[in-house]
Every structure is written in C-alpha cells, then in structure tokens.
Coordinates of C-alpha atoms in Angstrom, one line a residue:
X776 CA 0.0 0.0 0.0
X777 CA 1.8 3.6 -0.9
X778 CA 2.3 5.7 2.0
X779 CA -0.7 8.4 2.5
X780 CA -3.3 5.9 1.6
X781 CA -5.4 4.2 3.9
X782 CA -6.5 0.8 4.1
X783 CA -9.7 -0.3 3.5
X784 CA -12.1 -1.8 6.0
X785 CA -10.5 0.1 8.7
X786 CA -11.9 2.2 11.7
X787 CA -9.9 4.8 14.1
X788 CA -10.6 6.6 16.6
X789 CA -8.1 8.9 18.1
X790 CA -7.3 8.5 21.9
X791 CA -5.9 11.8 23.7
X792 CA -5.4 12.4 27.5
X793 CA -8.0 14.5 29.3
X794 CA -6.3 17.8 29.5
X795 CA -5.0 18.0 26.0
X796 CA -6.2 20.3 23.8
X797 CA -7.6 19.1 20.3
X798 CA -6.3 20.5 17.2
X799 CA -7.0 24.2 16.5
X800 CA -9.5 24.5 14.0
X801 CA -11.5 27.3 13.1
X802 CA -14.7 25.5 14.1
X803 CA -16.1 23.1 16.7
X804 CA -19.1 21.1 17.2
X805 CA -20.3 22.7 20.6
X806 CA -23.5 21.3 19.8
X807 CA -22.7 17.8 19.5
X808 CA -22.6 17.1 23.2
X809 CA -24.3 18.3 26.2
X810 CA -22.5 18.3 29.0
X811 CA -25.4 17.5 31.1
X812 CA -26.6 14.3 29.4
X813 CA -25.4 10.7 29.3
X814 CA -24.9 9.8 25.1
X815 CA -25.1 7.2 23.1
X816 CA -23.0 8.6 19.9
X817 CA -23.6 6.5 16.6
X818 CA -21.0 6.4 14.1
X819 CA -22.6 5.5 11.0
X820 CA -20.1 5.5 7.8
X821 CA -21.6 5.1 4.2
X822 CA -19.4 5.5 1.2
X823 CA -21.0 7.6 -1.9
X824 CA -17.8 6.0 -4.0
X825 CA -15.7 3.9 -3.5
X826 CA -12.7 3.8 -1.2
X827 CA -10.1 3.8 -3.8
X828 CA -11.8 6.7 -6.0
X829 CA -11.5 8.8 -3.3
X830 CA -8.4 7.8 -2.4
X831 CA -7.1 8.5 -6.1
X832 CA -8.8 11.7 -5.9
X833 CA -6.7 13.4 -3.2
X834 CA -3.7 11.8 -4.4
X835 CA -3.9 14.8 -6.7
X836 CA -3.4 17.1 -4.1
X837 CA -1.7 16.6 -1.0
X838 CA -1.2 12.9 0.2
X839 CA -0.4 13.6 3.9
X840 CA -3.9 15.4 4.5
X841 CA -5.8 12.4 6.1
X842 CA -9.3 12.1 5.5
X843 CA -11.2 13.1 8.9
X844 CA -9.8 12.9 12.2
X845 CA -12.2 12.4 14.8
X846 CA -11.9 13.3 18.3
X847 CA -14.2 12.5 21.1
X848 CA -13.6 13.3 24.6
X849 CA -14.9 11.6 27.6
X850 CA -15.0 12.0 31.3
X851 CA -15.0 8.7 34.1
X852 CA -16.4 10.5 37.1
X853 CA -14.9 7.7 39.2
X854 CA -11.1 6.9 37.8
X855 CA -10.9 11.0 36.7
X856 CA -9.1 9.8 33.3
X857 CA -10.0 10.6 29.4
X858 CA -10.4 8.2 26.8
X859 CA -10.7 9.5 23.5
X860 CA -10.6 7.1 21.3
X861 CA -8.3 4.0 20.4
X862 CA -5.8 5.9 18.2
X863 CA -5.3 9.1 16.8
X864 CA -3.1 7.9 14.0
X865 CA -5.7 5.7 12.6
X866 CA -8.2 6.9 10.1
X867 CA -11.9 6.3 9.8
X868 CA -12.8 4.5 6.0
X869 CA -15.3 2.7 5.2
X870 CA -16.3 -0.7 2.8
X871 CA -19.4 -1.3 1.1
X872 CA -21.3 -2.5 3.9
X873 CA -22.3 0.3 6.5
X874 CA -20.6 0.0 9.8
X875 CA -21.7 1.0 13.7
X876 CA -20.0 1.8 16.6
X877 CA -22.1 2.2 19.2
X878 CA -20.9 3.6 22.7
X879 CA -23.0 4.0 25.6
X880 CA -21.9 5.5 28.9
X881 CA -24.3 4.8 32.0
X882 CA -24.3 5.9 35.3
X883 CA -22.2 5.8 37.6
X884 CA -20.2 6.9 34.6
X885 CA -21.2 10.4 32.8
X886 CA -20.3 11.3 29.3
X887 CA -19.4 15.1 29.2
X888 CA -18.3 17.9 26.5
X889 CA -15.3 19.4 27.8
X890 CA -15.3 23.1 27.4
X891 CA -11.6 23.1 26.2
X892 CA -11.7 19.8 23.9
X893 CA -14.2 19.9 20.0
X894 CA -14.4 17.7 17.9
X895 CA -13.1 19.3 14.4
X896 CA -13.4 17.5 10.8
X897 CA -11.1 19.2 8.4
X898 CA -10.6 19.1 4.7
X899 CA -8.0 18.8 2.5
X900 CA -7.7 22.9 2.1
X901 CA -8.0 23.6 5.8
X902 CA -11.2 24.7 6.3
X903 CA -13.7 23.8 9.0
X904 CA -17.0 22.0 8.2
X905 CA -20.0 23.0 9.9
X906 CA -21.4 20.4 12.2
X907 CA -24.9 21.1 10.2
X908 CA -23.7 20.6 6.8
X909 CA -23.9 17.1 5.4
X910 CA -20.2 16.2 4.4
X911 CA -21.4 14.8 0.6
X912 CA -18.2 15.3 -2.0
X913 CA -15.4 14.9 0.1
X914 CA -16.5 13.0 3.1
X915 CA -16.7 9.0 2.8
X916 CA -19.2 9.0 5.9
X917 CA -22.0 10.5 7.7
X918 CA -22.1 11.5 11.8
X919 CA -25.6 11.3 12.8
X920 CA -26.0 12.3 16.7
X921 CA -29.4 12.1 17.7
X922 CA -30.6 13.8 20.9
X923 CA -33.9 11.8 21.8
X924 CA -35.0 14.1 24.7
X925 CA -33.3 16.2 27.8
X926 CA -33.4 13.8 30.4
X927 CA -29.5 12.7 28.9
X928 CA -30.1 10.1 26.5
X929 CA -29.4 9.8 23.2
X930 CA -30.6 6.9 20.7
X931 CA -28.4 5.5 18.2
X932 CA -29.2 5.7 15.0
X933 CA -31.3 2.1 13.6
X934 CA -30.0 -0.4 10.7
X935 CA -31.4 -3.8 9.6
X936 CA -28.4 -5.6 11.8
X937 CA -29.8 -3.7 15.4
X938 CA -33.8 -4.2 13.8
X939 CA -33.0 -8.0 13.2
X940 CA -31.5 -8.0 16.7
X941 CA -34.3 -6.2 18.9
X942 CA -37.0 -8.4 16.6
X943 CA -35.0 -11.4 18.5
X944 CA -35.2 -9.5 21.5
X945 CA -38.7 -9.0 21.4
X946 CA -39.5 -12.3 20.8
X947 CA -37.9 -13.5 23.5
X948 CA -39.5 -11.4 25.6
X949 CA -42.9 -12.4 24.3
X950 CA -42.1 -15.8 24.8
X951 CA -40.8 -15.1 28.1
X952 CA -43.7 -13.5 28.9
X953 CA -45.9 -16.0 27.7
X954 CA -44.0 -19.0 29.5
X955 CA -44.7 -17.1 32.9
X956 CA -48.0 -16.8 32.6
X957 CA -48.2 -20.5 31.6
X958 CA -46.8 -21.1 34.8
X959 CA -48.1 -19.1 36.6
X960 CA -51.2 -20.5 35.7
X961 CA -49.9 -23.9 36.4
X962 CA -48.6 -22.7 39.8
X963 CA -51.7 -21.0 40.7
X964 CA -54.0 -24.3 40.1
X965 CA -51.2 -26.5 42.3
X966 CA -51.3 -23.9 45.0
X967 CA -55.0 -24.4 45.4
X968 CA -54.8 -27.9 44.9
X969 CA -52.5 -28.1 47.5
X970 CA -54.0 -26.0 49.6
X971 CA -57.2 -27.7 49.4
X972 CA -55.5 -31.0 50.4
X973 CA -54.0 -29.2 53.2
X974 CA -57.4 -27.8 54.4
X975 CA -58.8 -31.2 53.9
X976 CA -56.3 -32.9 55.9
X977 CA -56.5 -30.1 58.7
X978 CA -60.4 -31.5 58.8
X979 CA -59.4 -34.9 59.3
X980 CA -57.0 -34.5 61.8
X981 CA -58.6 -32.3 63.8
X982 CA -61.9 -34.8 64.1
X983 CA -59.1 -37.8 64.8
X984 CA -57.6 -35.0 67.7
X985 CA -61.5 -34.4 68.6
X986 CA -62.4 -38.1 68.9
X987 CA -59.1 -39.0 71.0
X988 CA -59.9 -36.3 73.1
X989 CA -63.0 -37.2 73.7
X990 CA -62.8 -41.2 74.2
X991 CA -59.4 -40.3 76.8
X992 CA -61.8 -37.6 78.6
X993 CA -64.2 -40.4 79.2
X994 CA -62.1 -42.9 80.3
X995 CA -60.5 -40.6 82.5
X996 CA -63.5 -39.3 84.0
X997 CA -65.0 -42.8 85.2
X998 CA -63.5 -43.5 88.7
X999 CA -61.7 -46.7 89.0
X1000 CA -64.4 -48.0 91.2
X1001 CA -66.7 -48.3 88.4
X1002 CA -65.6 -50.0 86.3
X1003 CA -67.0 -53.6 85.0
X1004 CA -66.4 -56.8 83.0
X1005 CA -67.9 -56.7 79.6
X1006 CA -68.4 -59.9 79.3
X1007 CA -71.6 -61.3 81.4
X1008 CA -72.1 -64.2 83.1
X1009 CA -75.3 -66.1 82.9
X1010 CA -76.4 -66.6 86.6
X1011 CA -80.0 -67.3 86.1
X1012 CA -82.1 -68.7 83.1
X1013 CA -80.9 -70.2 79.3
X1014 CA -80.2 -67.6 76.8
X1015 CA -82.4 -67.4 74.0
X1016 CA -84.8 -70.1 76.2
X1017 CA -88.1 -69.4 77.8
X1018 CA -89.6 -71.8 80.3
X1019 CA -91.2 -72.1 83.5
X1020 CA -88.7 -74.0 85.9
X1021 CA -87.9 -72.5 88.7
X1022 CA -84.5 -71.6 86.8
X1023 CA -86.1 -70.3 83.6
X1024 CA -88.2 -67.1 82.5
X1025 CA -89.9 -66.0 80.2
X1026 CA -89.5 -62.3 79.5
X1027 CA -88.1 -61.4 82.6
X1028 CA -88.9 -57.3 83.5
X1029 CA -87.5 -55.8 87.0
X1030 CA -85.2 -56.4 89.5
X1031 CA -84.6 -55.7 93.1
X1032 CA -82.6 -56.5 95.9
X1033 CA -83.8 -57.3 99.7
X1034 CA -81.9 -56.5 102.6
X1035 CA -80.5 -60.4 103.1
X1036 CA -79.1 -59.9 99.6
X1037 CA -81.3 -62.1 97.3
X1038 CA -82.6 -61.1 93.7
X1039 CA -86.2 -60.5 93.2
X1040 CA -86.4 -60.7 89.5
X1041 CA -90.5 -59.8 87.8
X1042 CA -91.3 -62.9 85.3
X1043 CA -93.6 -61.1 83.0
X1044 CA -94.8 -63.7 81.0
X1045 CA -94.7 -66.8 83.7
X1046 CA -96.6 -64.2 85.6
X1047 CA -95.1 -64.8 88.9
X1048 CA -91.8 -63.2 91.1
X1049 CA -88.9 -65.4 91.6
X1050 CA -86.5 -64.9 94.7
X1051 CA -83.0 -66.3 94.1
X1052 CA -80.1 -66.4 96.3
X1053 CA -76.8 -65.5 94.1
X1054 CA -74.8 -67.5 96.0
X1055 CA -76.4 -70.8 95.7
X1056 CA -78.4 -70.1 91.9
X1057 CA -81.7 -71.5 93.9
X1058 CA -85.0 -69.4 92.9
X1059 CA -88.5 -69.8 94.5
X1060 CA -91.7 -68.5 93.5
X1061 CA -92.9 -65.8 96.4
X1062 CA -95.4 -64.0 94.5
X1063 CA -97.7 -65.0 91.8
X1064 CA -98.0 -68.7 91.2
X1065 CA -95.1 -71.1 90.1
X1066 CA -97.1 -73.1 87.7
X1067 CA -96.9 -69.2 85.9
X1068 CA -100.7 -69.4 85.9
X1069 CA -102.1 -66.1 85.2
X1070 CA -105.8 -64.6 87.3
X1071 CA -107.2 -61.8 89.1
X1072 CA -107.7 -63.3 93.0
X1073 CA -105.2 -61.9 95.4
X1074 CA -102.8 -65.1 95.1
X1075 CA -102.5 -64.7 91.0
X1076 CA -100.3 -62.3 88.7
X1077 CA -101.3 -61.2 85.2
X1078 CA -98.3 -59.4 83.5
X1079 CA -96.5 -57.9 86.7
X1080 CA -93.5 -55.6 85.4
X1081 CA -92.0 -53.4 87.6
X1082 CA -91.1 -54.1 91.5
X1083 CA -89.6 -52.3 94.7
X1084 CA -88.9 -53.9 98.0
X1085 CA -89.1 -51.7 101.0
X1086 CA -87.0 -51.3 104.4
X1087 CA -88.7 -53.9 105.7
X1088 CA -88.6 -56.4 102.4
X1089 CA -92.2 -56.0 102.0
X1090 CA -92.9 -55.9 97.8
X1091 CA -94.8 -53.7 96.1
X1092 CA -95.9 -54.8 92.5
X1093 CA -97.2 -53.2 89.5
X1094 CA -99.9 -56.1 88.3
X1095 CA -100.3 -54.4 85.4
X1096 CA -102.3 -57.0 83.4
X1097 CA -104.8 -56.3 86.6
X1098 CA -104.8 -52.8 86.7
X1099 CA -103.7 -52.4 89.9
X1100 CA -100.8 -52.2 92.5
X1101 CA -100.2 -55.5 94.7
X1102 CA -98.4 -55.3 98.0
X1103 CA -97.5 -58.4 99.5
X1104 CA -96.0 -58.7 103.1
X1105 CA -92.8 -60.4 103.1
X1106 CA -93.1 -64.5 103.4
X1107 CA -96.8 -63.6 102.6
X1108 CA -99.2 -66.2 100.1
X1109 CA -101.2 -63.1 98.8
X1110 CA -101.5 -60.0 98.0
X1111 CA -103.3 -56.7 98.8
X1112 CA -104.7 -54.1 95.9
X1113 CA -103.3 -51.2 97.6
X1114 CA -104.4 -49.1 94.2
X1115 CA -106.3 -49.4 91.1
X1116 CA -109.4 -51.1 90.0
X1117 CA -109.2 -55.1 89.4
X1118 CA -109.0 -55.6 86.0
X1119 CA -110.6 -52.2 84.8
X1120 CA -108.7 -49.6 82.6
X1121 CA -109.5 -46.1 82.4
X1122 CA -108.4 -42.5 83.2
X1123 CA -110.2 -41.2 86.2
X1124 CA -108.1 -40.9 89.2
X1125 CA -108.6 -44.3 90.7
X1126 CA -107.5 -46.3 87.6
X1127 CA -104.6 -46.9 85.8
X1128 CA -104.2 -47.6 81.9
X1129 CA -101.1 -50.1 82.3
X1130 CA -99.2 -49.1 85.6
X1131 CA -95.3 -49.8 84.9
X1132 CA -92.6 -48.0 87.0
X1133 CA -93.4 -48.2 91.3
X1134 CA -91.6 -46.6 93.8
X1135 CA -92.1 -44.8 97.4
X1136 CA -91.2 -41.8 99.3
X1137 CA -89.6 -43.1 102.9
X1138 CA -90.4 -40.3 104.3
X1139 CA -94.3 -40.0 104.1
X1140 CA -94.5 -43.4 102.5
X1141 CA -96.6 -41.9 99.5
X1142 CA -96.6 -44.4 96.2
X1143 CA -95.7 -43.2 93.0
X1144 CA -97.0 -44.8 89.7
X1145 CA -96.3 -44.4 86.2
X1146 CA -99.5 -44.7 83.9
X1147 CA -98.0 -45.7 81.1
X1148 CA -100.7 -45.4 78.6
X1149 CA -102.2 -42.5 80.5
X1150 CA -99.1 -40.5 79.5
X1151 CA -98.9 -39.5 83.8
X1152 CA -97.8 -40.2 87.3
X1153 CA -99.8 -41.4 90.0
X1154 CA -99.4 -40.5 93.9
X1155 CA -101.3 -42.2 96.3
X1156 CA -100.9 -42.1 100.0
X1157 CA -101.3 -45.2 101.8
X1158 CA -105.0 -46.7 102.8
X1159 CA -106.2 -44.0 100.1
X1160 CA -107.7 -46.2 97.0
X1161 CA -108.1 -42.6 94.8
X1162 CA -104.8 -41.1 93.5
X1163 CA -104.1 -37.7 92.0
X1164 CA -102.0 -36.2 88.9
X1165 CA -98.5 -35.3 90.2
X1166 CA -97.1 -35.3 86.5
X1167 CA -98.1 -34.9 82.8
X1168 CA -101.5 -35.9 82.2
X1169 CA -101.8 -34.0 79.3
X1170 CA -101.6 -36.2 76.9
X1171 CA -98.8 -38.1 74.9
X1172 CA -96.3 -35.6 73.6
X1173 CA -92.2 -33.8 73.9
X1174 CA -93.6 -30.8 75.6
X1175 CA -92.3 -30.3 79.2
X1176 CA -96.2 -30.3 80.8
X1177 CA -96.2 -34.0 78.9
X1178 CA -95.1 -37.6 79.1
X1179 CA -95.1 -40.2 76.3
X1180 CA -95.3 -43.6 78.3
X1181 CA -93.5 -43.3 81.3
X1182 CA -92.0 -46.3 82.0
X1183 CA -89.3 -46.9 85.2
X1184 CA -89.4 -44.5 87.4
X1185 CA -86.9 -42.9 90.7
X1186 CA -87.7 -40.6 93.6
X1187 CA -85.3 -38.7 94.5
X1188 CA -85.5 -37.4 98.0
X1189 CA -82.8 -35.2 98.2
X1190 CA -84.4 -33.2 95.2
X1191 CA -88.1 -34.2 96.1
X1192 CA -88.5 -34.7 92.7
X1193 CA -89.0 -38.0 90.5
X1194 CA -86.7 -39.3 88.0
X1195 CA -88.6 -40.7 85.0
X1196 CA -87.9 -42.8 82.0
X1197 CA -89.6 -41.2 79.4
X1198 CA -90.0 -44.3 77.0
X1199 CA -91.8 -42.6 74.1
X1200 CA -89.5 -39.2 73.9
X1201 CA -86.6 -41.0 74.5
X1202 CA -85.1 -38.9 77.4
X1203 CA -84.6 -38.8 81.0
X1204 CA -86.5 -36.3 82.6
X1205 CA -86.6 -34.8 86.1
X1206 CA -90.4 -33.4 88.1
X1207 CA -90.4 -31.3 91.0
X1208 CA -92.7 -32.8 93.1
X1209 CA -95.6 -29.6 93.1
X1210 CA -94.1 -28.1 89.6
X1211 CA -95.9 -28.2 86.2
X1212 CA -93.3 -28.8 84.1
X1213 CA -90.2 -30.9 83.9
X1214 CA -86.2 -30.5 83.4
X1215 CA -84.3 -32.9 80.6
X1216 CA -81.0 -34.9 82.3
X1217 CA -80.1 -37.3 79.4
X1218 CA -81.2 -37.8 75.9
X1219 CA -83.4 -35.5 73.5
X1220 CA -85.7 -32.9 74.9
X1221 CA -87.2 -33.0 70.8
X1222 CA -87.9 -36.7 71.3
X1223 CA -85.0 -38.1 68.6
X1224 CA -83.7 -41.4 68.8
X1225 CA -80.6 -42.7 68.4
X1226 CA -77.2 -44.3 69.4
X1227 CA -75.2 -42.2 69.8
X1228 CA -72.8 -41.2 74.1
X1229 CA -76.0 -38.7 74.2
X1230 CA -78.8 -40.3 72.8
X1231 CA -81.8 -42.6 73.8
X1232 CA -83.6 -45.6 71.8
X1233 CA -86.3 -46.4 74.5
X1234 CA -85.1 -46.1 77.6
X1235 CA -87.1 -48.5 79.9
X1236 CA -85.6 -48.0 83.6
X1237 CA -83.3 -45.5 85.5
X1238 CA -81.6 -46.7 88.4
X1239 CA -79.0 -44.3 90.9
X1240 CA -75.7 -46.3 92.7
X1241 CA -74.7 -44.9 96.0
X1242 CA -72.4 -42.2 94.6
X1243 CA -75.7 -40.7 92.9
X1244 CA -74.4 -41.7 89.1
X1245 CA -77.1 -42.8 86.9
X1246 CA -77.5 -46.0 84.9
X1247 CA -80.4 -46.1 82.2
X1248 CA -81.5 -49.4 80.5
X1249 CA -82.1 -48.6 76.8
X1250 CA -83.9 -51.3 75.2
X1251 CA -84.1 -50.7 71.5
X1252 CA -80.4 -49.7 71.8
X1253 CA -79.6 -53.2 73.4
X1254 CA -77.3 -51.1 75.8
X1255 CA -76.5 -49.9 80.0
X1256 CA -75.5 -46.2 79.5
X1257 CA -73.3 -44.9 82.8
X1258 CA -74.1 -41.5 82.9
X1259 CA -71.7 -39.7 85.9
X1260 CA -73.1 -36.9 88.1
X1261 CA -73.9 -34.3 86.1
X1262 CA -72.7 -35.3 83.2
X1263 CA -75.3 -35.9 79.4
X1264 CA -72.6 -37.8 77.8
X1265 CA -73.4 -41.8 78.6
X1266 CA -70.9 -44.9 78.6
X1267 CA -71.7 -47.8 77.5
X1268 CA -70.8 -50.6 80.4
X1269 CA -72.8 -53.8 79.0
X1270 CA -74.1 -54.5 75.6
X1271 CA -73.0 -53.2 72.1
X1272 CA -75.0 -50.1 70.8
X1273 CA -78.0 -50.9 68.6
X1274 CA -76.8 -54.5 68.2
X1275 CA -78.9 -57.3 69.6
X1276 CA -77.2 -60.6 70.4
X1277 CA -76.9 -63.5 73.0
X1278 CA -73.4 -64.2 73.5
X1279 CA -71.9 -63.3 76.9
X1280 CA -70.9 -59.0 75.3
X1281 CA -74.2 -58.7 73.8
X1282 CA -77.8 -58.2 75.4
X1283 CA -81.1 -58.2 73.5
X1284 CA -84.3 -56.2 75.1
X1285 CA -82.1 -54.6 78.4
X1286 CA -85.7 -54.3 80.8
X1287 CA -83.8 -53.0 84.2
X1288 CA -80.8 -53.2 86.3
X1289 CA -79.9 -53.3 89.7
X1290 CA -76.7 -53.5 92.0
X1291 CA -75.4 -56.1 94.8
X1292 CA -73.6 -54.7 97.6
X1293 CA -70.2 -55.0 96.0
X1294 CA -71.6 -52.8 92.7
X1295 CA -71.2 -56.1 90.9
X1296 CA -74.2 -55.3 88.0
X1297 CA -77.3 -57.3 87.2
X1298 CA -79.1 -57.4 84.3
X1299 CA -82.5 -58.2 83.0
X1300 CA -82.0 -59.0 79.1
X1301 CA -85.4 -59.7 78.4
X1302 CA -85.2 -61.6 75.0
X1303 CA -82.8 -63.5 76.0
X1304 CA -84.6 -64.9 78.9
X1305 CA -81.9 -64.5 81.3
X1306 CA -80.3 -62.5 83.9
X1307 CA -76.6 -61.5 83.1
X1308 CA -73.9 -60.9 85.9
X1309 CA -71.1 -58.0 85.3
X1310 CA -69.2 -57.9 87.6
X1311 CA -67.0 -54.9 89.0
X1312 CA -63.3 -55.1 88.8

C-alpha cells in the first residue's frame, strides 16, 4: 500500500489524555454534546464511492492530508481519566457495507463535553466543516447524533443488523412473557390444589384430635371403682330359652334387691316373682304362682312388670295386666290391691291404663306410679284407693307439661322430685314434686332417637348407685348407658350399641338393672330370657 493511503475496512478513533487540547481548527461542534446528558454517539459510515476513487482523488493534491480525524472526549467520574478514542493515527474509512459503533456510557459513569476539547473534521484545504452541513463530495461517511429528549439520553441511529436483533429480543420477551404466565397459571391451580389438600387434611385430623380427646376424657372421668367386666355371666335362666322351671323365665322385666341380699327378678310372661339367692343359683316362686298361671284373685299375677322392695322387704308390685298395685307382706301367700281397679282400665283418678314404674317416698310413704298409657304419674298415699295427677297428664307428647309412656321411674328425696324414664320421647326427665313442668337430664328434649354417648332408643328403667351416678336401660339400643353426676354424655358398660345378640358382650331387650352390695351389675336382658352378671373389677 503507498504511503498516504489508507486501508480499507478500517476504523480509528483517536485517543488523547484529558487535559489536552484538540487541534485548533476554526470551528467546533459545541452542539454535538451536552454536558449534562449521558450519550449514546452512533458512528454511521456510508461511502457515496468507492474507497479507492476517493483515495485516487486526493492523491492529486496533497497525500499527507488524512481524510477526517475524529476526536471525542470523555469523562469517568470515578477513575478521573479521558479516553478519546483507540488511536489518533488511525483513520476512519469505510467498505461497502455500512458499519456502527455504538458507545454508551451509564451511570455511575457520565459522558461530558469538555469546554476546552471539539471535535473538528477538516478538509484537505483547511477549512472547517459545519457540524450542520452534510459532508457529501469529500467525506466517505455520515455522523448522525441524535438527541432523543433532555433527560440525557441519546438513541443510536437504527440499521437492519440492530432491527433484526431487537426483533429477536422482542420475541424473546414475548415468549418469556408467555411462559410465565403459563406457569403461573400452572402454579396457581397447584397452589389451590395443594391447599385444598392441606385444608382437607387439617379437617381430618382435627376430628381424629376431637375423637381421641373425647374417648381419653371419658375414660378418665370414670372413677376406678366403676368400672365392669364386659363380658356377662349367665347366673339365672338359658339364653335365648323361655320356660317355667324355677331356673327359667320367660320375659323377665325388674329387678330388686332385699336386705338379706337375694334377687327378686318380675317374670312377665310366667306371671309370677322369683326370689334367688346369688350364692347358691336357687330361685322360689314368692309371689304369683309357680305353675306361671295367670288370674285376678289376690294369690294370681297377670303381666306384673316393675317391683320395689321396701326397708322392711315388703314388695310392692305393678300387676299391670290387673290394673292395679299389689303389695305383698314379706313370706306372705297373697296379696293386697293397695291401688287401682281389678282388672278395669280407664283414666279417672282411681284407675290406671297399664301401671309400669313403682316406687315410694320413705319419708311420708306416698306411692308413685307411672300410667304408662295415660301418659302420667300417679301419687297415692297409703290406705287411700283414689290417686291424683302429680305429672303430665296432658296427653302423649315432647312438651315439658307432657309424658309419652313413662315407663321406670326414681324418687329422689334429696331433690323431692322424681326421675322418669320417658320411654316414648326417649329422654330422661326430672319433676319437682308440686311443679308443672319438667327438666331434661339425658337424651333429646325434641324426642329423637338414636345411638349415639348422648342419645336414647327407648329407655325402659333409671336406676341411681350410692355415689348418685345414673344407669339407664335402653332397650331398642340393646345397651347400659353410665351416665356420671352431672354429666349428658353416657358410657356404654354392658351390651353393644343398637346390636342385639346373645353371646356373653351382647344383650337383647335390656328391661332393668340393679346393683349387689359390691356394685357387681345385674341385668334383666329380656329376650334373651336370662339375667346377666357384670361384675366390677
């Protein structure tokens, strides 16, 4: 290559230190830059001719006159040095295709005129070019520096190779964009999936937690003491065999102890009483006859259910075939109608309509009966043959001035009030003796049935232990419910809920229960035609 000329396809940029001045020229740019902005200069070269015309063209007049020397000066706030350039030597030409050098400067680094320094283009006589003129006969390129607004920024000029590029770009960012929302989609619908499992789970355990809280609260709220066998032994009768040895039964209702210690046990449908010794397993016949004979004289039964033994073993019995209240004198042959009419039902106030539960106030020796299918209880003072209304009465219904057969019944006397097995609501009901109305203690005060720790399925007697806890024999629920003092939440302590069955866990028709004097627990399984031993561990 001769000397003077330039080679082709080259690009220079002249590098000077900060605080030297640029060539003197006539001219400067002192638009070009602000010094108040942050640029983005674009260098754009495009030949008109080609390199070598040009080249040939100033050979004619002075080959050491370069084409364009171009100066930039810049300022790096941080390192306080100027970089102009690569080198000043070099000179800017161009090829066929158009070139760009782009240069951006960003903050913390600020790209600023300096007052001193211009940039200056001269020509090959000497003479400054205005900044504003396009350079088009002796200039192989174009400087296009674009300010895009006053906040310091300035936009480099566009050309298929940056469109191509920020097409890519945008693309990408579409895509991008898209693929987010894809997954966020995707996350969103596991998150609530998840979620929902976890709120679901939550559910679950917390009725597990619920359920072990409240089985170990009931074991732990049961004293030691009370606590029986569930398995039953078989001290009287043949399961699932009725008969009328002096060993057998046939539907046996109520039981009761005497003061020596024997069981007095009702035997409905043999129509007669049995007393047996526990100890032995002997039973006699000691009311009623023990042929099971049924008739209306004073020595004969006809469907006797419920029983109560005073402190002097004398037994009271509801004859309730009859219509009327027995009392026979203990080691008596007969009986005495102490209540009722002989074989006569009705409602007035000296007749009964199916007398069922029996029991007596110690202290003024007053007899209360339930009417069962008069929906009422009786009271009748001794040697008086006419009764009066001391509850319900008001027909069959759930309201609390009815009853819907009352069947077992319990005075209380610390309470004066009666305890009452409300067969047809399914509930166990307290009545002031003197109030109108009563108070619910276990089951539903809307009549519902059921299985469950606080509901009823017929309840048939109520008996208290010594410690005043209640025990209730439900009869459609095949069950003994425990229910402690003042608690409405029952445990079951003989018999599986609403499942009927003779083997030695399973009872079938539960009529009543009663207690020996070591809380060992008897128990009247009807259907079965047996009585069942638990005993007390």
């Amino acid at each position: 290559m001769k000397e003077g000329r330039m080679p082709a396809n080259r690009l220079s940029v002249e590098k000077l230190p900060r605080y030297r001045n640029s060539l003197n020229h006539q001219s400067s740019l002192p638009t070009i830059l602000n010094t108040q902005m942050s640029s983005v200069i674009h260098v754009s070269v495009r030949p008109r001719q080609s390199v070598r015309s040009i080249l040939n063209h100033k050979d004619n007049k002075e080959s050491n006159n370069s084409l364009s020397h171009l100066t930039v000066h810049q300022n790096y706030n941080r390192s306080n040095k100027s970089v102009i350039g690569e080198d000043s030597n070099k000179q800017l030409t161009s090829t066929t295709h158009p070139v760009s050098v782009i240069r951006t400067l960003r903050p913390p680094f600020q790209f600023h005129q300096n007052p001193s320094k211009s940039i200056n283009i001269p020509n090959e006589i000497g003479k400054n070019i205005d900044h504003q003129n396009n350079i088009n006969n002796q200039s192989t390129s174009n400087i296009h520096i674009i300010d895009k607004d006053r906040s310091g920024t300035i936009e480099a000029l566009r050309n298929p190779i940056n469109d191509h590029h920020r097409s890519i770009n945008n693309k990408k960012k579409q895509n991008f964009i898209e693929y987010c929302c894809r997954c966020s989609r995707r996350r969103a619908l596991l998150s609530f999936i998840t979620l929902l499992y976890l709120i679901l789970l939550g559910i679950i355990l917390a009725i597990i937690l619920i359920i072990l809280m409240r089985k170990t609260k009931k074991t732990t709220n049961i004293p030691s003491y009370l606590r029986w066998n569930t398995s039953g032994i078989t001290l009287f009768g043949t399961a699932g065999i009725r008969g009328n040895t002096s060993y057998q039964f046939y539907n046996p209702c109520s039981l009761v102890f005497d003061s020596f210690g024997d069981l007095y046990i009702s035997d409905t449908l043999n129509n007669r009483v049995q007393k047996c010794n526990i100890r032995n397993l002997t039973c006699t016949t000691v009311a009623g006859q023990a042929n099971a004979v049924s008739g209306i004289n004073m020595s004969y039964l006809n469907f006797q259910t419920f029983l109560y033994i005073d402190t002097n073993n004398n037994l009271y019995i509801a004859d309730s075939g009859n219509q009327r209240i027995q009392l026979w004198n203990y080691g008596a042959t007969y009986g005495k109608q102490i209540a009722g009419i002989t074989g006569s039902s009705g409602s007035v106030l000296n007749q009964f309509s199916g007398p069922y539960g029996i029991d007596i106030d110690p202290n003024s020796n007053a007899i209360y009966i339930s009417d069962f299918n008069n929906h009422r209880i009786m009271k009748y003072f001794p040697g008086n043959l006419t009764g009066m209304i001391i509850a319900g009465g008001h027909g069959s219904g759930i309201n609390n001035t009815q009853l819907s057969y009352p069947n077992g019944l319990l005075f209380d006397s610390s309470t004066n009030s009666l305890i009452i097995s409300n067969y047809g609501a399914n509930d166990i009901i307290r009545w002031i003796i003197g109030d109108s109305k009563w108070t619910i203690i276990a089951g539903s005060s809307t009549g519902l049935s059921g299985t469950s720790s606080t509901l009823f399925n017929h309840p048939t007697s109520v008996t208290y232990d010594p410690m005043g806890n209640m025990y209730v024999a439900v009869m459609f629920n095949h069950r003994i419910q425990l229910y402690l003092v003042g608690q409405t939440n029952g445990t079951t302590i003989a018999g599986i809920s609403g499942i009927p069955g003779n083997n030695s866990t399973m009872l079938y028709y539960p009529k009543s229960v009663a207690f020996d004097n070591q809380l060992n627990l008897y128990v009247a399984d009807e259907l079965n035609q047996r009585i069942q031993q638990f005993l007390r561990y």
